[in-house]
PDB file of C-alpha atoms in Angstrom:
ATOM      1  CA  GLY A1390      -4.097  -8.124 -26.485  1.00 83.00           C
ATOM      2  CA  ILE A1391      -2.180 -10.035 -23.959  1.00 89.00           C
ATOM      3  CA  GLN A1392      -4.008 -12.934 -22.150  1.00 93.00           C
ATOM      4  CA  VAL A1393      -3.513 -13.662 -18.467  1.00 95.00           C
ATOM      5  CA  GLU A1394      -4.739 -16.844 -16.863  1.00 96.00           C
ATOM      6  CA  GLN A1395      -4.622 -17.580 -13.169  1.00 97.00           C
ATOM      7  CA  SER A1396      -4.957 -20.891 -11.431  1.00 97.00           C
ATOM      8  CA  PRO A1397      -6.471 -22.279  -9.401  1.00 97.00           C
ATOM      9  CA  PRO A1398      -9.633 -20.062  -9.488  1.00 96.00           C
ATOM     10  CA  ASP A1399     -10.568 -21.030  -5.889  1.00 97.00           C
ATOM     11  CA  LEU A1400      -8.406 -22.385  -2.986  1.00 97.00           C
ATOM     12  CA  ILE A1401      -9.343 -23.253   0.523  1.00 97.00           C
ATOM     13  CA  LEU A1402      -6.599 -23.870   3.021  1.00 95.00           C
ATOM     14  CA  GLN A1403      -6.232 -24.778   6.647  1.00 97.00           C
ATOM     15  CA  GLU A1404      -4.299 -22.217   8.642  1.00 97.00           C
ATOM     16  CA  GLY A1405      -0.576 -23.054   8.568  1.00 97.00           C
ATOM     17  CA  ALA A1406      -0.600 -24.752   5.126  1.00 97.00           C
ATOM     18  CA  ASN A1407       1.462 -23.687   2.163  1.00 97.00           C
ATOM     19  CA  SER A1408       0.192 -22.889  -1.295  1.00 96.00           C
ATOM     20  CA  THR A1409       1.321 -21.972  -4.836  1.00 98.00           C
ATOM     21  CA  LEU A1410      -0.621 -19.716  -7.146  1.00 98.00           C
ATOM     22  CA  ARG A1411       0.099 -19.591 -10.862  1.00 98.00           C
ATOM     23  CA  CYS A1412      -0.075 -16.870 -13.489  1.00 98.00           C
ATOM     24  CA  ASN A1413       0.380 -17.708 -17.177  1.00 98.00           C
ATOM     25  CA  PHE A1414       0.585 -14.961 -19.759  1.00 96.00           C
ATOM     26  CA  SER A1415       0.479 -15.087 -23.573  1.00 94.00           C
ATOM     27  CA  ASP A1416       3.259 -12.713 -24.657  1.00 91.00           C
ATOM     28  CA  SER A1417       6.470 -11.025 -23.504  1.00 89.00           C
ATOM     29  CA  VAL A1418       5.948  -8.706 -20.629  1.00 87.00           C
ATOM     30  CA  ASN A1419       7.720  -5.512 -19.309  1.00 84.00           C
ATOM     31  CA  ASN A1420       5.853  -5.476 -16.086  1.00 88.00           C
ATOM     32  CA  LEU A1421       4.321  -8.047 -13.805  1.00 93.00           C
ATOM     33  CA  GLN A1422       2.664  -7.343 -10.479  1.00 94.00           C
ATOM     34  CA  TRP A1423       0.990  -9.413  -7.832  1.00 96.00           C
ATOM     35  CA  PHE A1424      -1.820  -7.863  -5.772  1.00 95.00           C
ATOM     36  CA  HIS A1425      -3.945  -8.903  -2.879  1.00 97.00           C
ATOM     37  CA  GLN A1426      -7.523  -7.784  -2.595  1.00 96.00           C
ATOM     38  CA  ASN A1427      -8.700  -8.172   1.021  1.00 93.00           C
ATOM     39  CA  PRO A1428     -12.277  -9.003   1.934  1.00 89.00           C
ATOM     40  CA  TRP A1429     -12.922  -5.245   2.234  1.00 89.00           C
ATOM     41  CA  GLY A1430     -12.045  -4.574  -1.310  1.00 91.00           C
ATOM     42  CA  GLN A1431      -8.647  -2.885  -0.753  1.00 92.00           C
ATOM     43  CA  LEU A1432      -5.935  -3.732  -3.307  1.00 93.00           C
ATOM     44  CA  ILE A1433      -2.373  -3.965  -2.022  1.00 92.00           C
ATOM     45  CA  ASN A1434       0.626  -4.474  -4.235  1.00 92.00           C
ATOM     46  CA  LEU A1435       2.594  -7.510  -3.145  1.00 95.00           C
ATOM     47  CA  PHE A1436       5.446  -7.716  -5.714  1.00 94.00           C
ATOM     48  CA  TYR A1437       6.660  -5.964  -8.817  1.00 91.00           C
ATOM     49  CA  ILE A1438       8.399  -8.905 -10.512  1.00 93.00           C
ATOM     50  CA  PRO A1439       8.806  -8.838 -14.284  1.00 90.00           C
ATOM     51  CA  SER A1440      11.597 -11.464 -13.832  1.00 92.00           C
ATOM     52  CA  GLY A1441      13.482 -13.302 -11.146  1.00 94.00           C
ATOM     53  CA  THR A1442      12.591 -14.054  -7.594  1.00 97.00           C
ATOM     54  CA  LYS A1443      11.596 -11.928  -4.642  1.00 95.00           C
ATOM     55  CA  GLN A1444      10.653 -12.683  -1.074  1.00 96.00           C
ATOM     56  CA  ASN A1445       8.767 -10.586   1.506  1.00 95.00           C
ATOM     57  CA  GLY A1446       8.116 -12.483   4.791  1.00 96.00           C
ATOM     58  CA  ARG A1447       5.952 -15.452   4.324  1.00 97.00           C
ATOM     59  CA  LEU A1448       5.362 -14.524   0.632  1.00 97.00           C
ATOM     60  CA  SER A1449       7.631 -15.044  -2.290  1.00 98.00           C
ATOM     61  CA  ALA A1450       7.231 -14.783  -6.067  1.00 98.00           C
ATOM     62  CA  THR A1451       9.142 -16.030  -9.030  1.00 98.00           C
ATOM     63  CA  THR A1452       8.638 -14.965 -12.673  1.00 97.00           C
ATOM     64  CA  VAL A1453      10.177 -17.049 -15.523  1.00 96.00           C
ATOM     65  CA  ALA A1454       9.679 -14.569 -18.289  1.00 93.00           C
ATOM     66  CA  THR A1455      11.055 -16.809 -21.026  1.00 94.00           C
ATOM     67  CA  GLU A1456       8.447 -19.438 -20.228  1.00 96.00           C
ATOM     68  CA  ARG A1457       5.707 -16.805 -19.640  1.00 97.00           C
ATOM     69  CA  TYR A1458       4.607 -17.665 -16.180  1.00 97.00           C
ATOM     70  CA  SER A1459       4.829 -16.417 -12.644  1.00 98.00           C
ATOM     71  CA  LEU A1460       4.348 -18.224  -9.245  1.00 98.00           C
ATOM     72  CA  LEU A1461       3.223 -16.697  -5.896  1.00 98.00           C
ATOM     73  CA  TYR A1462       4.105 -18.775  -2.907  1.00 98.00           C
ATOM     74  CA  ILE A1463       2.311 -18.393   0.436  1.00 97.00           C
ATOM     75  CA  SER A1464       3.880 -20.222   3.313  1.00 97.00           C
ATOM     76  CA  SER A1465       2.374 -20.899   6.767  1.00 97.00           C
ATOM     77  CA  SER A1466      -0.907 -19.379   5.686  1.00 97.00           C
ATOM     78  CA  GLN A1467      -2.975 -17.092   8.105  1.00 97.00           C
ATOM     79  CA  THR A1468      -6.600 -16.147   8.091  1.00 96.00           C
ATOM     80  CA  THR A1469      -5.531 -12.717   7.157  1.00 95.00           C
ATOM     81  CA  ASP A1470      -4.211 -14.047   3.841  1.00 96.00           C
ATOM     82  CA  SER A1471      -7.777 -14.602   2.743  1.00 96.00           C
ATOM     83  CA  GLY A1472      -8.958 -12.626  -0.271  1.00 96.00           C
ATOM     84  CA  VAL A1473      -8.352 -12.533  -3.947  1.00 97.00           C
ATOM     85  CA  TYR A1474      -4.862 -12.595  -5.458  1.00 98.00           C
ATOM     86  CA  PHE A1475      -4.481 -10.961  -8.883  1.00 96.00           C
ATOM     87  CA  CYS A1476      -1.601 -11.158 -11.298  1.00 96.00           C
ATOM     88  CA  ALA A1477      -1.374  -8.195 -13.706  1.00 94.00           C
ATOM     89  CA  VAL A1478       0.950  -7.821 -16.706  1.00 93.00           C
ATOM     90  CA  ARG A1479       1.923  -5.196 -19.276  1.00 87.00           C
ATOM     91  CA  GLY A1480       3.127  -6.071 -22.659  1.00 80.00           C
ATOM     92  CA  ALA A1481       4.323  -3.619 -25.248  1.00 74.00           C
ATOM     93  CA  GLY A1482       1.743  -0.899 -24.554  1.00 73.00           C
ATOM     94  CA  ASN A1483       0.798   1.177 -21.571  1.00 72.00           C
ATOM     95  CA  MET A1484      -1.972  -1.014 -20.254  1.00 81.00           C
ATOM     96  CA  LEU A1485      -1.762  -3.412 -17.324  1.00 85.00           C
ATOM     97  CA  THR A1486      -3.980  -6.467 -17.973  1.00 91.00           C
ATOM     98  CA  PHE A1487      -5.371  -8.308 -14.925  1.00 93.00           C
ATOM     99  CA  GLY A1488      -6.013 -12.037 -14.649  1.00 94.00           C
ATOM    100  CA  GLY A1489      -9.276 -13.347 -13.201  1.00 93.00           C
ATOM    101  CA  GLY A1490      -7.804 -13.866  -9.812  1.00 95.00           C
ATOM    102  CA  THR A1491      -7.406 -16.699  -7.289  1.00 97.00           C
ATOM    103  CA  ARG A1492      -9.906 -16.588  -4.375  1.00 96.00           C
ATOM    104  CA  LEU A1493      -8.142 -17.839  -1.264  1.00 97.00           C
ATOM    105  CA  MET A1494     -10.000 -18.772   1.985  1.00 96.00           C
ATOM    106  CA  VAL A1495      -7.843 -19.723   4.906  1.00 97.00           C
ATOM    107  CA  LYS A1496      -9.766 -21.498   7.684  1.00 96.00           C
ATOM    108  CA  PRO A1497      -8.740 -21.321  11.328  1.00 95.00           C
TER     109      PRO A1497
ATOM    110  CA  ASN B 906       1.377  10.835   2.610  1.00 77.00           C
ATOM    111  CA  ALA B 907      -2.255  10.061   2.046  1.00 82.00           C
ATOM    112  CA  GLY B 908      -1.401   7.961  -1.119  1.00 93.00           C
ATOM    113  CA  VAL B 909      -4.250   7.686  -3.545  1.00 96.00           C
ATOM    114  CA  THR B 910      -7.647   9.084  -2.295  1.00 97.00           C
ATOM    115  CA  GLN B 911     -11.052   8.633  -3.897  1.00 97.00           C
ATOM    116  CA  THR B 912     -14.491  10.286  -3.305  1.00 97.00           C
ATOM    117  CA  PRO B 913     -17.150   9.382  -2.831  1.00 97.00           C
ATOM    118  CA  LYS B 914     -16.900   5.904  -1.244  1.00 96.00           C
ATOM    119  CA  PHE B 915     -20.393   4.905  -2.404  1.00 96.00           C
ATOM    120  CA  ARG B 916     -23.080   6.514  -4.676  1.00 96.00           C
ATOM    121  CA  ILE B 917     -26.398   5.567  -6.082  1.00 97.00           C
ATOM    122  CA  LEU B 918     -27.338   7.038  -9.422  1.00 96.00           C
ATOM    123  CA  LYS B 919     -30.531   6.969 -11.416  1.00 97.00           C
ATOM    124  CA  ILE B 920     -30.367   6.011 -15.002  1.00 97.00           C
ATOM    125  CA  GLY B 921     -29.410   9.026 -17.187  1.00 96.00           C
ATOM    126  CA  GLN B 922     -27.767  10.984 -14.270  1.00 97.00           C
ATOM    127  CA  SER B 923     -24.142  12.197 -14.459  1.00 96.00           C
ATOM    128  CA  MET B 924     -21.474  12.291 -11.858  1.00 96.00           C
ATOM    129  CA  THR B 925     -17.756  12.728 -11.411  1.00 97.00           C
ATOM    130  CA  LEU B 926     -15.614  10.309  -9.426  1.00 98.00           C
ATOM    131  CA  GLN B 927     -12.786  12.161  -7.867  1.00 98.00           C
ATOM    132  CA  CYS B 928      -9.170  10.776  -7.494  1.00 98.00           C
ATOM    133  CA  ALA B 929      -6.083  12.491  -6.127  1.00 98.00           C
ATOM    134  CA  GLN B 930      -2.532  11.386  -5.289  1.00 97.00           C
ATOM    135  CA  ASP B 931       0.182  13.018  -3.273  1.00 95.00           C
ATOM    136  CA  MET B 932       3.135  10.868  -4.385  1.00 93.00           C
ATOM    137  CA  ASN B 933       4.066  13.023  -7.368  1.00 92.00           C
ATOM    138  CA  HIS B 934       3.361  10.095  -9.752  1.00 92.00           C
ATOM    139  CA  ASN B 935       3.118  10.955 -13.347  1.00 91.00           C
ATOM    140  CA  TYR B 936       0.947   7.927 -14.381  1.00 91.00           C
ATOM    141  CA  MET B 937      -2.656   7.706 -13.277  1.00 94.00           C
ATOM    142  CA  TYR B 938      -5.301   5.173 -14.059  1.00 94.00           C
ATOM    143  CA  TRP B 939      -9.040   4.358 -13.764  1.00 97.00           C
ATOM    144  CA  TYR B 940     -10.195   0.827 -13.530  1.00 96.00           C
ATOM    145  CA  ARG B 941     -13.534  -0.885 -12.993  1.00 97.00           C
ATOM    146  CA  GLN B 942     -14.196  -4.171 -11.235  1.00 95.00           C
ATOM    147  CA  ASP B 943     -17.382  -6.021 -11.794  1.00 93.00           C
ATOM    148  CA  PRO B 944     -18.522  -8.526  -9.154  1.00 87.00           C
ATOM    149  CA  GLY B 945     -16.259 -11.583  -9.098  1.00 83.00           C
ATOM    150  CA  MET B 946     -14.013 -10.340 -11.878  1.00 87.00           C
ATOM    151  CA  GLY B 947     -10.632  -8.884 -12.369  1.00 88.00           C
ATOM    152  CA  LEU B 948      -9.950  -5.138 -13.050  1.00 93.00           C
ATOM    153  CA  LYS B 949     -10.441  -3.605 -16.568  1.00 93.00           C
ATOM    154  CA  LEU B 950      -8.693  -0.316 -17.615  1.00 93.00           C
ATOM    155  CA  ILE B 951     -11.086   2.487 -18.486  1.00 96.00           C
ATOM    156  CA  TYR B 952      -8.634   5.468 -19.114  1.00 96.00           C
ATOM    157  CA  TYR B 953      -5.073   6.313 -18.176  1.00 93.00           C
ATOM    158  CA  SER B 954      -2.871   9.343 -18.190  1.00 93.00           C
ATOM    159  CA  VAL B 955       0.890   9.628 -18.486  1.00 89.00           C
ATOM    160  CA  GLY B 956       1.040  13.174 -17.377  1.00 91.00           C
ATOM    161  CA  ALA B 957      -0.806  16.375 -16.969  1.00 93.00           C
ATOM    162  CA  GLY B 958      -2.714  17.199 -20.163  1.00 94.00           C
ATOM    163  CA  ILE B 959      -2.364  13.745 -21.648  1.00 93.00           C
ATOM    164  CA  THR B 960      -5.005  10.953 -21.470  1.00 95.00           C
ATOM    165  CA  ASP B 961      -5.677   7.836 -23.424  1.00 93.00           C
ATOM    166  CA  LYS B 962      -8.325   5.201 -23.715  1.00 94.00           C
ATOM    167  CA  GLY B 963      -7.986   1.803 -22.050  1.00 92.00           C
ATOM    168  CA  GLU B 964      -9.911  -1.405 -22.660  1.00 90.00           C
ATOM    169  CA  VAL B 965     -13.414  -0.157 -21.721  1.00 94.00           C
ATOM    170  CA  PRO B 966     -13.651   3.650 -22.251  1.00 96.00           C
ATOM    171  CA  ASN B 967     -17.261   4.006 -23.601  1.00 96.00           C
ATOM    172  CA  GLY B 968     -19.587   6.038 -21.429  1.00 95.00           C
ATOM    173  CA  TYR B 969     -16.666   7.715 -19.556  1.00 97.00           C
ATOM    174  CA  ASN B 970     -14.568  10.837 -19.924  1.00 97.00           C
ATOM    175  CA  VAL B 971     -11.445  11.906 -18.107  1.00 97.00           C
ATOM    176  CA  SER B 972      -9.254  15.001 -17.784  1.00 95.00           C
ATOM    177  CA  ARG B 973      -5.797  15.557 -16.252  1.00 97.00           C
ATOM    178  CA  SER B 974      -5.225  19.273 -15.620  1.00 96.00           C
ATOM    179  CA  THR B 975      -2.836  18.777 -12.674  1.00 96.00           C
ATOM    180  CA  THR B 976      -0.350  15.967 -11.738  1.00 95.00           C
ATOM    181  CA  GLU B 977      -2.288  15.265  -8.623  1.00 96.00           C
ATOM    182  CA  ASP B 978      -5.896  14.928  -9.841  1.00 97.00           C
ATOM    183  CA  PHE B 979      -7.495  12.573 -12.376  1.00 98.00           C
ATOM    184  CA  PRO B 980     -11.328  12.802 -12.237  1.00 98.00           C
ATOM    185  CA  LEU B 981     -13.595  10.362 -14.101  1.00 98.00           C
ATOM    186  CA  ARG B 982     -16.842  11.649 -15.521  1.00 97.00           C
ATOM    187  CA  LEU B 983     -19.792   9.388 -16.139  1.00 96.00           C
ATOM    188  CA  GLU B 984     -22.379  10.930 -18.577  1.00 89.00           C
ATOM    189  CA  LEU B 985     -25.898   9.420 -18.891  1.00 93.00           C
ATOM    190  CA  ALA B 986     -25.354   6.616 -16.256  1.00 95.00           C
ATOM    191  CA  ALA B 987     -26.576   3.143 -17.330  1.00 96.00           C
ATOM    192  CA  PRO B 988     -27.110   0.008 -15.173  1.00 96.00           C
ATOM    193  CA  SER B 989     -24.121  -1.593 -17.033  1.00 95.00           C
ATOM    194  CA  GLN B 990     -21.955   0.989 -15.120  1.00 96.00           C
ATOM    195  CA  THR B 991     -22.800  -0.486 -11.818  1.00 96.00           C
ATOM    196  CA  SER B 992     -19.340  -1.519 -10.570  1.00 97.00           C
ATOM    197  CA  VAL B 993     -16.540  -0.730  -8.151  1.00 97.00           C
ATOM    198  CA  TYR B 994     -14.185   1.964  -9.559  1.00 98.00           C
ATOM    199  CA  PHE B 995     -10.476   2.106  -8.614  1.00 97.00           C
ATOM    200  CA  CYS B 996      -8.069   4.837  -9.247  1.00 97.00           C
ATOM    201  CA  ALA B 997      -4.360   4.072  -9.237  1.00 94.00           C
ATOM    202  CA  SER B 998      -1.019   5.807  -9.772  1.00 93.00           C
ATOM    203  CA  SER B 999       2.559   4.843 -10.534  1.00 89.00           C
ATOM    204  CA  TYR B1000       5.847   6.444 -11.453  1.00 86.00           C
ATOM    205  CA  GLY B1001       6.707   5.859 -15.075  1.00 75.00           C
ATOM    206  CA  THR B1002       9.696   6.826 -17.286  1.00 67.00           C
ATOM    207  CA  SER B1003       9.297   7.750 -20.913  1.00 55.00           C
ATOM    208  CA  GLY B1004      11.096   6.063 -23.761  1.00 49.00           C
ATOM    209  CA  ARG B1005      10.766   2.408 -22.875  1.00 49.00           C
ATOM    210  CA  GLY B1006       7.473   3.150 -21.187  1.00 48.00           C
ATOM    211  CA  THR B1007       8.666   1.719 -17.965  1.00 53.00           C
ATOM    212  CA  GLN B1008       6.005   1.770 -15.280  1.00 58.00           C
ATOM    213  CA  GLU B1009       6.658   0.490 -11.827  1.00 74.00           C
ATOM    214  CA  THR B1010       4.383  -0.475  -8.916  1.00 82.00           C
ATOM    215  CA  GLN B1011       0.778   0.742  -9.115  1.00 87.00           C
ATOM    216  CA  TYR B1012      -0.772   2.073  -5.924  1.00 91.00           C
ATOM    217  CA  PHE B1013      -4.538   1.867  -5.652  1.00 94.00           C
ATOM    218  CA  GLY B1014      -7.105   3.974  -4.014  1.00 96.00           C
ATOM    219  CA  PRO B1015      -9.865   2.518  -1.765  1.00 95.00           C
ATOM    220  CA  GLY B1016     -12.431   2.382  -4.537  1.00 96.00           C
ATOM    221  CA  THR B1017     -15.877   3.949  -5.180  1.00 97.00           C
ATOM    222  CA  ARG B1018     -18.839   1.671  -5.264  1.00 96.00           C
ATOM    223  CA  LEU B1019     -21.416   2.866  -7.761  1.00 97.00           C
ATOM    224  CA  LEU B1020     -24.980   1.529  -8.145  1.00 96.00           C
ATOM    225  CA  VAL B1021     -27.022   2.621 -11.128  1.00 96.00           C
ATOM    226  CA  LEU B1022     -30.712   2.031 -10.772  1.00 95.00           C
TER     227      LEU B1022
END
């Protein structure tokens, strides 16, 4: 099946800093989503982005499908950005495959 | 809209017991999914459904069963609980179209934390 690798696995930032999270995948995808899991375990969809660039406030994402990667940018980070960020992709089948996540801690 | 709801929030089971995790959505989504998340890991798909009466296995289906009698509900049944099934279980739903199998944004429930002792 499709492989999804996320980097870095862990990230510590000072409040106000910017960061880039990366998601590499091993095959062509029809669906790519970025999720944030907050410290209470809730999963929130950030972007549905199988290709192109989207922005939502301080967050933006870019997927270069031909080169099999996606990037999530967080600007002016806040403590509420802490948690785990997951990339999930779907190839030819019906299953969404999740990466291992990037654990982000934003310090005040 | 309540979105995706799950019950119970937390449950302790003894080895060999059975239980049903409930999931309901009120967004008229045709696709529904069950995932498990082990500590420090990503999510793995257990079962999914593309519509009422249709279910299919995901990556880790052993030890579980599902049914989909209505669009709204997608219960997950654990038979003969084992310690390896200790995990957090998430239900999700999305709107998908047939043909190309397009599925858009998945919306997740709050999760059910299960401990098997």
